[in-house]
PDB file of C-alpha atoms in Angstrom:
ATOM      1  CA  MET F   1      -5.398  66.506 -20.356  1.00  0.00           C
ATOM      2  CA  LYS F   2      -7.198  66.014 -23.736  1.00  0.00           C
ATOM      3  CA  ILE F   3      -3.859  65.587 -25.475  1.00  0.00           C
ATOM      4  CA  ARG F   4      -3.031  62.675 -23.077  1.00  0.00           C
ATOM      5  CA  ALA F   5      -6.437  61.076 -23.765  1.00  0.00           C
ATOM      6  CA  TYR F   6      -5.898  61.349 -27.549  1.00  0.00           C
ATOM      7  CA  LEU F   7      -2.376  60.042 -27.325  1.00  0.00           C
ATOM      8  CA  ALA F   8      -3.464  57.102 -25.130  1.00  0.00           C
ATOM      9  CA  SER F   9      -6.369  56.324 -27.549  1.00  0.00           C
ATOM     10  CA  GLY F  10      -3.952  56.447 -30.515  1.00  0.00           C
ATOM     11  CA  LEU F  11      -1.458  54.171 -28.864  1.00  0.00           C
ATOM     12  CA  LEU F  12      -4.134  51.687 -27.919  1.00  0.00           C
ATOM     13  CA  LEU F  13      -5.559  51.648 -31.416  1.00  0.00           C
ATOM     14  CA  THR F  14      -2.037  51.197 -32.874  1.00  0.00           C
ATOM     15  CA  SER F  15      -1.446  48.371 -30.523  1.00  0.00           C
ATOM     16  CA  PHE F  16      -4.581  46.514 -31.523  1.00  0.00           C
ATOM     17  CA  THR F  17      -3.860  47.090 -35.201  1.00  0.00           C
ATOM     18  CA  SER F  18      -0.302  45.823 -34.804  1.00  0.00           C
ATOM     19  CA  ALA F  19      -1.600  42.717 -32.979  1.00  0.00           C
ATOM     20  CA  ALA F  20      -4.090  42.036 -35.721  1.00  0.00           C
ATOM     21  CA  LEU F  21      -1.422  42.358 -38.422  1.00  0.00           C
ATOM     22  CA  ASP F  22       0.901  40.117 -36.426  1.00  0.00           C
ATOM     23  CA  VAL F  23      -1.741  37.366 -36.253  1.00  0.00           C
ATOM     24  CA  LYS F  24      -2.492  37.656 -39.954  1.00  0.00           C
ATOM     25  CA  GLN F  25       1.236  37.558 -40.835  1.00  0.00           C
ATOM     26  CA  ARG F  26       1.691  34.440 -38.644  1.00  0.00           C
ATOM     27  CA  PHE F  27      -1.350  32.831 -40.295  1.00  0.00           C
ATOM     28  CA  ASN F  28      -0.099  33.711 -43.791  1.00  0.00           C
ATOM     29  CA  HIS F  29       3.363  32.286 -42.929  1.00  0.00           C
ATOM     30  CA  LEU F  30       1.867  28.957 -41.834  1.00  0.00           C
ATOM     31  CA  ASP F  31      -0.558  28.734 -44.765  1.00  0.00           C
ATOM     32  CA  ALA F  32       1.906  27.104 -47.130  1.00  0.00           C
ATOM     33  CA  ASP F  33      -0.586  26.418 -49.948  1.00  0.00           C
ATOM     34  CA  LYS F  34      -2.158  29.851 -49.557  1.00  0.00           C
ATOM     35  CA  ASN F  35      -5.762  28.509 -49.591  1.00  0.00           C
ATOM     36  CA  GLY F  36      -6.816  30.631 -46.623  1.00  0.00           C
ATOM     37  CA  TYR F  37      -6.858  27.699 -44.193  1.00  0.00           C
ATOM     38  CA  LEU F  38      -4.365  25.818 -42.060  1.00  0.00           C
ATOM     39  CA  SER F  39      -4.355  22.024 -42.340  1.00  0.00           C
ATOM     40  CA  ARG F  40      -2.851  19.471 -40.004  1.00  0.00           C
ATOM     41  CA  HIS F  41      -0.169  18.898 -42.632  1.00  0.00           C
ATOM     42  CA  GLU F  42       0.788  22.623 -42.634  1.00  0.00           C
ATOM     43  CA  LEU F  43       1.139  22.554 -38.828  1.00  0.00           C
ATOM     44  CA  GLU F  44       3.295  19.395 -38.635  1.00  0.00           C
ATOM     45  CA  ALA F  45       6.400  21.502 -38.378  1.00  0.00           C
ATOM     46  CA  GLN F  46       4.863  23.320 -35.372  1.00  0.00           C
ATOM     47  CA  PRO F  47       3.965  20.507 -32.931  1.00  0.00           C
ATOM     48  CA  HIS F  48       2.931  23.007 -30.167  1.00  0.00           C
ATOM     49  CA  LEU F  49       0.374  24.397 -32.550  1.00  0.00           C
ATOM     50  CA  LEU F  50      -0.750  21.084 -33.990  1.00  0.00           C
ATOM     51  CA  HIS F  51      -1.353  19.740 -30.501  1.00  0.00           C
ATOM     52  CA  ASN F  52      -4.208  22.273 -30.113  1.00  0.00           C
ATOM     53  CA  PHE F  53      -5.683  21.728 -33.496  1.00  0.00           C
ATOM     54  CA  THR F  54      -9.027  20.277 -32.287  1.00  0.00           C
ATOM     55  CA  MET F  55      -9.496  23.181 -29.848  1.00  0.00           C
ATOM     56  CA  TRP F  56      -9.028  25.701 -32.708  1.00  0.00           C
ATOM     57  CA  ASP F  57     -11.241  23.992 -35.193  1.00  0.00           C
ATOM     58  CA  LYS F  58     -14.552  25.167 -33.781  1.00  0.00           C
ATOM     59  CA  ASN F  59     -16.675  24.062 -36.752  1.00  0.00           C
ATOM     60  CA  ASN F  60     -14.919  20.702 -37.061  1.00  0.00           C
ATOM     61  CA  ASP F  61     -14.140  21.025 -40.759  1.00  0.00           C
ATOM     62  CA  GLN F  62     -10.532  19.776 -40.254  1.00  0.00           C
ATOM     63  CA  GLN F  63      -8.996  23.118 -41.211  1.00  0.00           C
ATOM     64  CA  ILE F  64      -8.284  26.334 -39.318  1.00  0.00           C
ATOM     65  CA  SER F  65      -9.601  29.578 -40.700  1.00  0.00           C
ATOM     66  CA  LEU F  66      -8.025  32.924 -40.009  1.00  0.00           C
ATOM     67  CA  VAL F  67     -10.931  33.714 -37.638  1.00  0.00           C
ATOM     68  CA  GLU F  68     -10.460  30.468 -35.702  1.00  0.00           C
ATOM     69  CA  PHE F  69      -6.726  31.159 -35.525  1.00  0.00           C
ATOM     70  CA  LYS F  70      -7.252  34.726 -34.316  1.00  0.00           C
ATOM     71  CA  ASN F  71      -9.923  33.723 -31.754  1.00  0.00           C
ATOM     72  CA  TYR F  72      -7.735  30.947 -30.316  1.00  0.00           C
ATOM     73  CA  LEU F  73      -4.652  33.112 -30.058  1.00  0.00           C
ATOM     74  CA  THR F  74      -6.633  36.033 -28.559  1.00  0.00           C
ATOM     75  CA  ASN F  75      -8.349  33.854 -25.924  1.00  0.00           C
ATOM     76  CA  ASN F  76      -5.413  31.701 -25.040  1.00  0.00           C
ATOM     77  CA  LEU F  77      -2.225  33.530 -25.581  1.00  0.00           C
ATOM     78  CA  TYR F  78      -2.752  37.252 -25.158  1.00  0.00           C
TER      79      TYR F  78
END
């Protein structure tokens, strides 16, 4: 019984870690100028993402941080 609990915990942790890496990889792919933020210009090729730009940009600085990107995806897509 303990083995199953450890195995389940390990799989859950791996799943969360994989999801976090996936989000970071997606963000890094979109961040063309590698400044750590996504601009409207960088999202022009992704109209479905650009459409939601104002919902992502919680601090209204006209750029999307990794935290904003992760929070939006976590709350709206997963």
